CSV table of C-alpha atoms and ligand atoms in Angstrom, one decimal:
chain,number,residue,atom,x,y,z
A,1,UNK,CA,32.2,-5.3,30.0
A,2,UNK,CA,30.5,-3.1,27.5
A,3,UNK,CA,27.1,-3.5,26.6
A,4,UNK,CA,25.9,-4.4,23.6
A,5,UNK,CA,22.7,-2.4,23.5
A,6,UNK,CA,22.4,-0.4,20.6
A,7,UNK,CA,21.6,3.5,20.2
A,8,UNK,CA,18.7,3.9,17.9
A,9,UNK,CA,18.0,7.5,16.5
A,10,UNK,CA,14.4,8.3,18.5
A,11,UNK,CA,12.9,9.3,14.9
A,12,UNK,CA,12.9,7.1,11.7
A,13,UNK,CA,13.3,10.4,10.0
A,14,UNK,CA,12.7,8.5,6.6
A,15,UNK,CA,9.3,7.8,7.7
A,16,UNK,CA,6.4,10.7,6.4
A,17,UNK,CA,5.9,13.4,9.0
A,18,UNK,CA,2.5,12.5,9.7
A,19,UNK,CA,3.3,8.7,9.6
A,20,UNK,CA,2.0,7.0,13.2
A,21,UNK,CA,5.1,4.3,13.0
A,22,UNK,CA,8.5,6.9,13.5
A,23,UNK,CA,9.3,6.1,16.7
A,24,UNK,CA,10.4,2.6,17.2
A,25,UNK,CA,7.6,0.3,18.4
A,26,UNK,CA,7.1,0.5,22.1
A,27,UNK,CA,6.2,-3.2,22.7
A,28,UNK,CA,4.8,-2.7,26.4
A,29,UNK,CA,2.3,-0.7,24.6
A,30,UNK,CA,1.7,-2.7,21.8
A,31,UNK,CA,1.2,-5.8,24.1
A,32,UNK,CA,-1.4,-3.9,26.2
A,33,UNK,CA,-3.5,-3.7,23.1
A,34,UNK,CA,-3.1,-6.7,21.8
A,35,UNK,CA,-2.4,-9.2,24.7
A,36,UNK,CA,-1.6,-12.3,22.1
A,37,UNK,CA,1.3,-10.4,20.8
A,38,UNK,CA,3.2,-11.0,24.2
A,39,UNK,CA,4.7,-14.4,23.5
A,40,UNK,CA,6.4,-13.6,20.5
A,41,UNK,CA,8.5,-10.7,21.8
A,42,UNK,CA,11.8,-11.6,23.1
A,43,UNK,CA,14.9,-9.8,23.6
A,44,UNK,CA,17.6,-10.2,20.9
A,45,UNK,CA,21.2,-9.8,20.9
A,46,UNK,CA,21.1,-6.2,21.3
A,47,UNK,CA,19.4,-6.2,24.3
A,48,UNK,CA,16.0,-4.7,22.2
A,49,UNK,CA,12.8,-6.7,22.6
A,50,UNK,CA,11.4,-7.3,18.9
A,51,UNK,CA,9.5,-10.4,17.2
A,52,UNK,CA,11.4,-12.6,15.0
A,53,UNK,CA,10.7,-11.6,11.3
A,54,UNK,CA,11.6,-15.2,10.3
A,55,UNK,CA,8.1,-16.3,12.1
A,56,UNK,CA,4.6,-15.5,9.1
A,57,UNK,CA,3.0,-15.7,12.9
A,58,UNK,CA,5.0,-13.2,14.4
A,59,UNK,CA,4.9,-10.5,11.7
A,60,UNK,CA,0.9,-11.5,11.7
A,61,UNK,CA,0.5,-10.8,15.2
A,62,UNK,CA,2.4,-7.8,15.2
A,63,UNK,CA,0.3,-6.4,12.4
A,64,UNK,CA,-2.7,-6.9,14.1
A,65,UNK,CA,-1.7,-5.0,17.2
A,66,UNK,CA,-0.5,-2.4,15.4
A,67,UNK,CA,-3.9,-2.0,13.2
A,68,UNK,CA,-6.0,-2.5,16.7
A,69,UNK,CA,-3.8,0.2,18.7
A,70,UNK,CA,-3.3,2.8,16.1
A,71,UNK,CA,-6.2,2.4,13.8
A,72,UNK,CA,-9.3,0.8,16.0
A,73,UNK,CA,-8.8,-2.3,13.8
A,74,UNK,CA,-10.3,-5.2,15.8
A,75,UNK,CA,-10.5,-8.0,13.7
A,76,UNK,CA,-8.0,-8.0,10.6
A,77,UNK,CA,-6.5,-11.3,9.4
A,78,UNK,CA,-5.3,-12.5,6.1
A,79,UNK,CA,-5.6,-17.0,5.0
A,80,UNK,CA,-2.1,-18.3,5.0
A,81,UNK,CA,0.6,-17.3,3.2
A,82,UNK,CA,-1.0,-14.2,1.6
A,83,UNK,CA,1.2,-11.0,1.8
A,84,UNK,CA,1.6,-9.6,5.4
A,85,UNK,CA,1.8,-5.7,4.6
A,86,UNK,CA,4.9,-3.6,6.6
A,87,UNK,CA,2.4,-1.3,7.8
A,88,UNK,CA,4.9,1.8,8.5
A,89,UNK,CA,5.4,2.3,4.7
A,90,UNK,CA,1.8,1.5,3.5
A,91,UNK,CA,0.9,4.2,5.7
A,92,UNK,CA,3.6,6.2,3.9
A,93,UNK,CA,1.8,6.0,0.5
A,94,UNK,CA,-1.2,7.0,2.2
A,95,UNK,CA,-0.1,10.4,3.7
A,96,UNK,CA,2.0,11.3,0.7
A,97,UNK,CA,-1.1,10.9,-1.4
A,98,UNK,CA,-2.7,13.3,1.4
A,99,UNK,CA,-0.4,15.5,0.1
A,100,UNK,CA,-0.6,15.3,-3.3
A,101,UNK,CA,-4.5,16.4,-2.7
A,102,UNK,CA,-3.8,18.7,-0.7
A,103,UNK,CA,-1.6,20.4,-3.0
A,104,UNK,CA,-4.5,20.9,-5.7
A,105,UNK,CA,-6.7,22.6,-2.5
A,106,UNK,CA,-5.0,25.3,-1.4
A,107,UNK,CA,-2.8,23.3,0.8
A,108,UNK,CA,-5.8,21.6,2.9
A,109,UNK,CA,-5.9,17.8,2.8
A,110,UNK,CA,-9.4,16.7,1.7
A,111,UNK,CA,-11.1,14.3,4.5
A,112,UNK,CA,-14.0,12.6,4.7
A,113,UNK,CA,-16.1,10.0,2.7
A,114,UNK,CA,-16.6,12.3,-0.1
A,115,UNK,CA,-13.4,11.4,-1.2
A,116,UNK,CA,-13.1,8.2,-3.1
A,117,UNK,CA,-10.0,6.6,-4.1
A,118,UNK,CA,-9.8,3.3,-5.9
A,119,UNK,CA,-7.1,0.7,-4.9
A,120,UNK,CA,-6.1,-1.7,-7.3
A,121,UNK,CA,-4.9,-4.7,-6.0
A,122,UNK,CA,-6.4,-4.2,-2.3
A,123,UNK,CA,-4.8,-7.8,-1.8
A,124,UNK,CA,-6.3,-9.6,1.0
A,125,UNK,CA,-5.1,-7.7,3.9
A,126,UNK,CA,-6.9,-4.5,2.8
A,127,UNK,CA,-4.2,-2.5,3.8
A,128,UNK,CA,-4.5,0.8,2.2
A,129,UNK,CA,-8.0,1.4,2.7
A,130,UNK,CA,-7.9,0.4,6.4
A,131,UNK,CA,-5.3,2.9,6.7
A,132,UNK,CA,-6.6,5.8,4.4
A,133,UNK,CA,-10.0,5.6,5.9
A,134,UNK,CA,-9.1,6.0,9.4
A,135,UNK,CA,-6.1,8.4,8.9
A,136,UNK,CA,-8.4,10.7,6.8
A,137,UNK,CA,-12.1,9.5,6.7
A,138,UNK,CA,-11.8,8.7,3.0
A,139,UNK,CA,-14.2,5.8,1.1
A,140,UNK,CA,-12.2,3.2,-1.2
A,141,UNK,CA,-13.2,0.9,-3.6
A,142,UNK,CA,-10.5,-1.9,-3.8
A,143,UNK,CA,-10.0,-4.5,-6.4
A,144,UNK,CA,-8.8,-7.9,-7.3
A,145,UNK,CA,-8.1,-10.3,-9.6
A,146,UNK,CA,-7.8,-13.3,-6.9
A,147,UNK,CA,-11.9,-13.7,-5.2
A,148,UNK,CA,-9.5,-15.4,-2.2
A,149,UNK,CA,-8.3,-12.2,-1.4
A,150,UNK,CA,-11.6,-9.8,-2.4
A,151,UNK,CA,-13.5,-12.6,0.2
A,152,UNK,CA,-10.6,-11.9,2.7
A,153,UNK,CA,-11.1,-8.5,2.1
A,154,UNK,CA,-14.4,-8.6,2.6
A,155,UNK,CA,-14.5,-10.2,5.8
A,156,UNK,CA,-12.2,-7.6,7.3
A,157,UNK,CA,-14.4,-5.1,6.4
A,158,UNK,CA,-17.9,-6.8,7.6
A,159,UNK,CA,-15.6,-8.0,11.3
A,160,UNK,CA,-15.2,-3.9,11.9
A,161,UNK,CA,-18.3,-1.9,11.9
A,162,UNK,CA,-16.6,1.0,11.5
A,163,UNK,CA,-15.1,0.0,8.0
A,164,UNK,CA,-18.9,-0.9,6.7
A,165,UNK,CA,-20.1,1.4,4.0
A,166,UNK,CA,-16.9,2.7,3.5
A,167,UNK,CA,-15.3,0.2,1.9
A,168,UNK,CA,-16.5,-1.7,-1.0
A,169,UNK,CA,-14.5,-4.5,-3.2
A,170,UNK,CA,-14.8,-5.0,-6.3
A,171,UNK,CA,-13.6,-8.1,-8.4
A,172,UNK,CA,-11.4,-8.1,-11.5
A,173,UNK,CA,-13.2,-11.0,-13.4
A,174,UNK,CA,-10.1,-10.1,-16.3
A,175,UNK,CA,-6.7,-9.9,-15.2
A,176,UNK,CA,-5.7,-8.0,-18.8
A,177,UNK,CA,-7.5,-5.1,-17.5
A,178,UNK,CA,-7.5,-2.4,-14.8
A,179,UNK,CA,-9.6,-0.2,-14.9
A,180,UNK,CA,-12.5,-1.6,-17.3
A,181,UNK,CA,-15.2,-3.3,-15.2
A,182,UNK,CA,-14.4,-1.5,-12.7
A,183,UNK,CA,-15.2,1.8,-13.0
A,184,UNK,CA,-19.2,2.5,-13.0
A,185,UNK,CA,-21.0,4.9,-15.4
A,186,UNK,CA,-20.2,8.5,-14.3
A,187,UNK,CA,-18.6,7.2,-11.3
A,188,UNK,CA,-15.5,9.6,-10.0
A,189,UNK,CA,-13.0,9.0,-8.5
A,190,UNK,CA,-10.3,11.4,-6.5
A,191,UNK,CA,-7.5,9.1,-6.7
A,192,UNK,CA,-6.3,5.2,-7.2
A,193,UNK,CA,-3.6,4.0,-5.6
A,194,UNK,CA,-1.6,0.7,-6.6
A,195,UNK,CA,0.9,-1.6,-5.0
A,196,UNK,CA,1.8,-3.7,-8.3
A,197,UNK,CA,3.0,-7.7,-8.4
A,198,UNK,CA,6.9,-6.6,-8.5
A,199,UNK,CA,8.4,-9.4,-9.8
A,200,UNK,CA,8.7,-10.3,-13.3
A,201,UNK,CA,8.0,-14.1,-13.2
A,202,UNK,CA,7.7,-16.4,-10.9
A,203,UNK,CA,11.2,-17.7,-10.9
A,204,UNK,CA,12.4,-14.4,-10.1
A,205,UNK,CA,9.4,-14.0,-7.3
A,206,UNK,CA,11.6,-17.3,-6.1
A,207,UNK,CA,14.8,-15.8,-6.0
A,208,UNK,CA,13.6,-12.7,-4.5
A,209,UNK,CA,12.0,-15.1,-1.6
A,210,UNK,CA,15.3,-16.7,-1.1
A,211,UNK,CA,17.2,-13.1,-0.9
A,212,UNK,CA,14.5,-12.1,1.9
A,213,UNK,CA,15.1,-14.9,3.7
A,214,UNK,CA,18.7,-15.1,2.8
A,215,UNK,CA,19.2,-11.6,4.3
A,216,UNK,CA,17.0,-11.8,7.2
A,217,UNK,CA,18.2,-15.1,8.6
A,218,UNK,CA,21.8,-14.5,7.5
A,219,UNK,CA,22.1,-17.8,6.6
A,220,UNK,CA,22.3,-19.0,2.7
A,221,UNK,CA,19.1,-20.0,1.9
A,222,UNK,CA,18.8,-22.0,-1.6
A,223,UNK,CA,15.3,-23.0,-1.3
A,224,UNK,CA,12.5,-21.1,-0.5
A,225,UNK,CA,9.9,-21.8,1.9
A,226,UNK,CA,6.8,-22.0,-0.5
A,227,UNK,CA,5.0,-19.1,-0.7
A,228,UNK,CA,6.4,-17.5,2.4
A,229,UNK,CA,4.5,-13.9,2.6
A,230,UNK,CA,3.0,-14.0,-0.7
A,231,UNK,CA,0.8,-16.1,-3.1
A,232,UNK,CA,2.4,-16.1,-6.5
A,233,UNK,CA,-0.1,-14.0,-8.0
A,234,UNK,CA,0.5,-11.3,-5.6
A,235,UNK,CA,4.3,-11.3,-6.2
A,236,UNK,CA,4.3,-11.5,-9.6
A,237,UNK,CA,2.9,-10.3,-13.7
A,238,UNK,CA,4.3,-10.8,-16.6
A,239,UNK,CA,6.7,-8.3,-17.6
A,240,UNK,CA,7.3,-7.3,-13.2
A,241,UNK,CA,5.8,-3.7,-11.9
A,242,UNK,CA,6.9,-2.0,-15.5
A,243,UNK,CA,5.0,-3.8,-17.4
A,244,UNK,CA,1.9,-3.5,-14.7
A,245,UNK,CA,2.3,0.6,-15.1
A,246,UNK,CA,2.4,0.5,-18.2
A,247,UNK,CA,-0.4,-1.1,-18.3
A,248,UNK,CA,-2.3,1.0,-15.9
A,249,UNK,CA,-1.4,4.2,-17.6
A,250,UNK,CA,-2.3,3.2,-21.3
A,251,UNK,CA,-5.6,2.1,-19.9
A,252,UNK,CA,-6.3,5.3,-17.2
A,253,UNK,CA,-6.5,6.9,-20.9
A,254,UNK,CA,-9.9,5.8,-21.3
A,255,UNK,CA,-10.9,7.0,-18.1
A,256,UNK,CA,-9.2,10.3,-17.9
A,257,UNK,CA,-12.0,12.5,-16.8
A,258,UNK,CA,-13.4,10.0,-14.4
A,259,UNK,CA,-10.5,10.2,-12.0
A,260,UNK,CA,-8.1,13.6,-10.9
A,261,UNK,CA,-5.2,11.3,-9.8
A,262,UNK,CA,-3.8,8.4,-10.7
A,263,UNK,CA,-1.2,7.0,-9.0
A,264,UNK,CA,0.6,3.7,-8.2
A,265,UNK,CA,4.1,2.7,-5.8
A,266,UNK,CA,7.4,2.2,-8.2
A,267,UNK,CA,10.1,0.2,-6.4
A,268,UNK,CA,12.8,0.0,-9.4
A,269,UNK,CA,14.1,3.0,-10.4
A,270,UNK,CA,15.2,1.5,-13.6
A,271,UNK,CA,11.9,1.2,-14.4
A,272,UNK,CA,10.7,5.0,-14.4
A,273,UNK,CA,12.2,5.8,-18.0
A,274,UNK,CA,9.7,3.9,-19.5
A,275,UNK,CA,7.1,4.7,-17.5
A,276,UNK,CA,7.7,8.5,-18.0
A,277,UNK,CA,7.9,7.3,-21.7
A,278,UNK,CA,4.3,5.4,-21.2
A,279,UNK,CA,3.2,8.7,-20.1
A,280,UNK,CA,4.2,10.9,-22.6
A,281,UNK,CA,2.5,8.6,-25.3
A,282,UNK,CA,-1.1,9.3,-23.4
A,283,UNK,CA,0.0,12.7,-22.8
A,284,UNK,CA,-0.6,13.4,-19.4
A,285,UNK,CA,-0.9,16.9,-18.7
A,286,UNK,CA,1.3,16.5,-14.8
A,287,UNK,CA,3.3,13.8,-13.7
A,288,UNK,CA,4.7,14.1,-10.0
A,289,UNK,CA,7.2,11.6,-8.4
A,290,UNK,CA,6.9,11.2,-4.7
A,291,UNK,CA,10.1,9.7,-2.8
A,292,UNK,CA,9.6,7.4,-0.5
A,293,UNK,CA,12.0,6.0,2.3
A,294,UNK,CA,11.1,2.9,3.4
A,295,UNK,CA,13.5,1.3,6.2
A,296,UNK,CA,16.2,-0.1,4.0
A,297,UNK,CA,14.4,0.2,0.8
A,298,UNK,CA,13.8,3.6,-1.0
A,299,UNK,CA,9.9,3.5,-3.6
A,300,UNK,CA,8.5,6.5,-4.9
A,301,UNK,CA,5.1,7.5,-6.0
A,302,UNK,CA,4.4,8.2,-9.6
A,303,UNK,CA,1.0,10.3,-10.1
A,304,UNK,CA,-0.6,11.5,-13.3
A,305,UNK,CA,-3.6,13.7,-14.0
A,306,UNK,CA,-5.1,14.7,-17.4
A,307,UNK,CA,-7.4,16.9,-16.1
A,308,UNK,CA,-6.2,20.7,-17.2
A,309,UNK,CA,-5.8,22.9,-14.2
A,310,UNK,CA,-9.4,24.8,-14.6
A,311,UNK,CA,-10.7,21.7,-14.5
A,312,UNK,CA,-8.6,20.5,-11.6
A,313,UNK,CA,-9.8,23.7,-9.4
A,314,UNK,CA,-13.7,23.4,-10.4
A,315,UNK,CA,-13.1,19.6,-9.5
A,316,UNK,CA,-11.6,20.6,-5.8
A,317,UNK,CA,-14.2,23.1,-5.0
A,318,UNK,CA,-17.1,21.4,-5.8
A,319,UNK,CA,-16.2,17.9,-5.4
A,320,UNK,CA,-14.1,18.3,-2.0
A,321,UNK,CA,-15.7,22.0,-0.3
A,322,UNK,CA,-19.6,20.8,-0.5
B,1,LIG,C1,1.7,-6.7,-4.3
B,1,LIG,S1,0.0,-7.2,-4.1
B,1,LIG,C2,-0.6,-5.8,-3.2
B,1,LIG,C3,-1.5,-6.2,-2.1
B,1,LIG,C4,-1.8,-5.0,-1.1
B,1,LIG,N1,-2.4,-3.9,-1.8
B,1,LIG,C5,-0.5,-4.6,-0.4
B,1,LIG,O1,0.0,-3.5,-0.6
B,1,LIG,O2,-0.1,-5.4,0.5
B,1,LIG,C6,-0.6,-7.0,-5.7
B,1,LIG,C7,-2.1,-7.4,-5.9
B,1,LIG,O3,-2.5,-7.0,-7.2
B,1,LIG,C8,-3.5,-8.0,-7.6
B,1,LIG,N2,-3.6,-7.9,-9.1
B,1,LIG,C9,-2.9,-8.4,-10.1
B,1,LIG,N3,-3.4,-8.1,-11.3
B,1,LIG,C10,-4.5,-7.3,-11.0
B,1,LIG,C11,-5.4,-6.6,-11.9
B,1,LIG,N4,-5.4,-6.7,-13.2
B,1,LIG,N5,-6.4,-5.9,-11.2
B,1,LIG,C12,-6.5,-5.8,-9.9
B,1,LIG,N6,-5.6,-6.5,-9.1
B,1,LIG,C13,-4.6,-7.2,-9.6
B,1,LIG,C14,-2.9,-9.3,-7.1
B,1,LIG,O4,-3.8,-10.3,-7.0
B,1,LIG,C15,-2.4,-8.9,-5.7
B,1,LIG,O5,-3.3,-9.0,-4.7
């Protein structure tokens, strides 16, 4: 009889060179981390051990073990159904944003808690900043319009000593704005980063529910499970992730010599023309899109300075080479 165990390719060469999640998860490993993780691996039809993705508890457990074995992470949990982060391509944006620094000094990536970077909408698994301070040493300030998630947040970062002091959240008490409120007096930041509410309303958020589920249990789902991996607010803005860059780039304006980078995930393609439009309007002085692969789904990274390049190399060497 043959067997039905699947090849995988050893590398998910899609994956960022640098990203700790290419090689598929070795779940011997990840149980001898995180003991609790044990009863929800099983062996599916292919003969591969894995954790059903169908189960919130599951795909919780698992990202805790992976945030305690690769990143020191001991305590990290988010209230019920907020938005469990896939932690292989968070880590992506992370390390392309590495880059992106990098490229402005001399090809060396900037470490340490010198660098700040602002994340808006940190969400209430903290994701990004867990992941860019212990991948590079960097300081974050993250952001929120939902105090659930900032307190979440919080508490993550209070439960692991080695988070204290290097990250801070900050509350968005207006969900119109950004940047404003945020940002202190002659505060600087290197970079923000930005994972934006995708869908456009919350009907669509719905649908797009139903699809996940739809595809994963490859069953036809017509209902969703109410607010399975997500709180509305987090899946959702008026006017979908254009409408939240736009926003983001009429506003980073106003603080255009206060930050080198900005930056924020685009997962619709269809949406960069207007975006690129958005950006001519404010005149940006460089825009870089950054491919992503993610699995399945392809993002990229759009990044915009309007600092002019003698100010961009006076910024690196005395900001980043104390
Ligand atoms: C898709 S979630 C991203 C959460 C997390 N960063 C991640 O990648 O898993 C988007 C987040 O943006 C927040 N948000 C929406 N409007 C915002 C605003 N004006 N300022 C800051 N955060 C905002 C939402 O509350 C939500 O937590």
């Amino acid at each position: 009889m043959l067997s039905k165990k699947r090849e995988h390719p050893k590398i998910k060469s899609q994956l960022h060179p640098r990203n700790k999640h290419r090689e598929r998860y070795d779940f011997q490993q990840l149980i001898e981390s995180s003991p609790e993780l044990a009863k929800y691996v099983k062996v599916n039809n292919y003969d591969d051990e894995s954790v059903d993705f169908f189960n919130p508890e599951a795909v919780k457990t698992l990202n805790k073990a992976l945030l305690k074995h690769y990143y020191d992470i001991e305590n990290w949990d988010i209230p019920q159904n907020y938005l469990c982060p896939p932690i292989p391509g968070r880590a992506d944006y992370i390390h392309y944003i590495a880059d992106l620094l990098g490229s402005k000094n001399n090809g060396k990536i900037p470490i340490g808690d010198k660098i700040k970077c602002l994340d808006i909408g940190v969400g209430a698994n903290c994701v990004y900043p867990i992941i860019g301070n212990k991948e590079y040493g960097w300081s974050f300030v993250g952001t929120d319009i939902d105090p659930v998630a900032i307190e979440s947040a919080n508490k993550i970062v209070e439960s692991n000593p080695s988070l204290k002091g290097k990250i801070e959240l900050r509350l968005q008490t207006n969900p119109k704005d950004i940047f404003r409120g945020i940002f202190k007096k002659y505060e600087l930041f290197d970079i923000t980063v930005c994972n934006p509410p995708f869908h456009a309303s919350l009907a669509e958020a719905k649908a797009g529910t139903i699809r996940k589920l739809s595809n994963l249990t490859k069953k036809n789902i017509t209902r969703p499970i109410l607010n399975f991996g997500g709180q509305s607010n987090e899946l959702w803005y008026e006017g979908g992730e254009e409408k939240f860059a736009e926003t983001m780039i009429r506003q980073s304006k106003q603080f255009s010599d206060s930050c080198f980078w900005f930056s924020t995930l685009i997962s619709k393609e269809s949406n960069l023309r207007s975006i690129y439009e958005a950006l001519r309007k404010v005149e940006a002085l460089e825009v870089k899109t950054i491919p992503m692969g993610q699995g399945n789904k392809t993002g990229r990274i759009v990044a915009w300075t309007f600092l002019p390049r003698e100010q961009q190399f006076i910024w690196a060497k005395t900001k980043w080479n104390r």
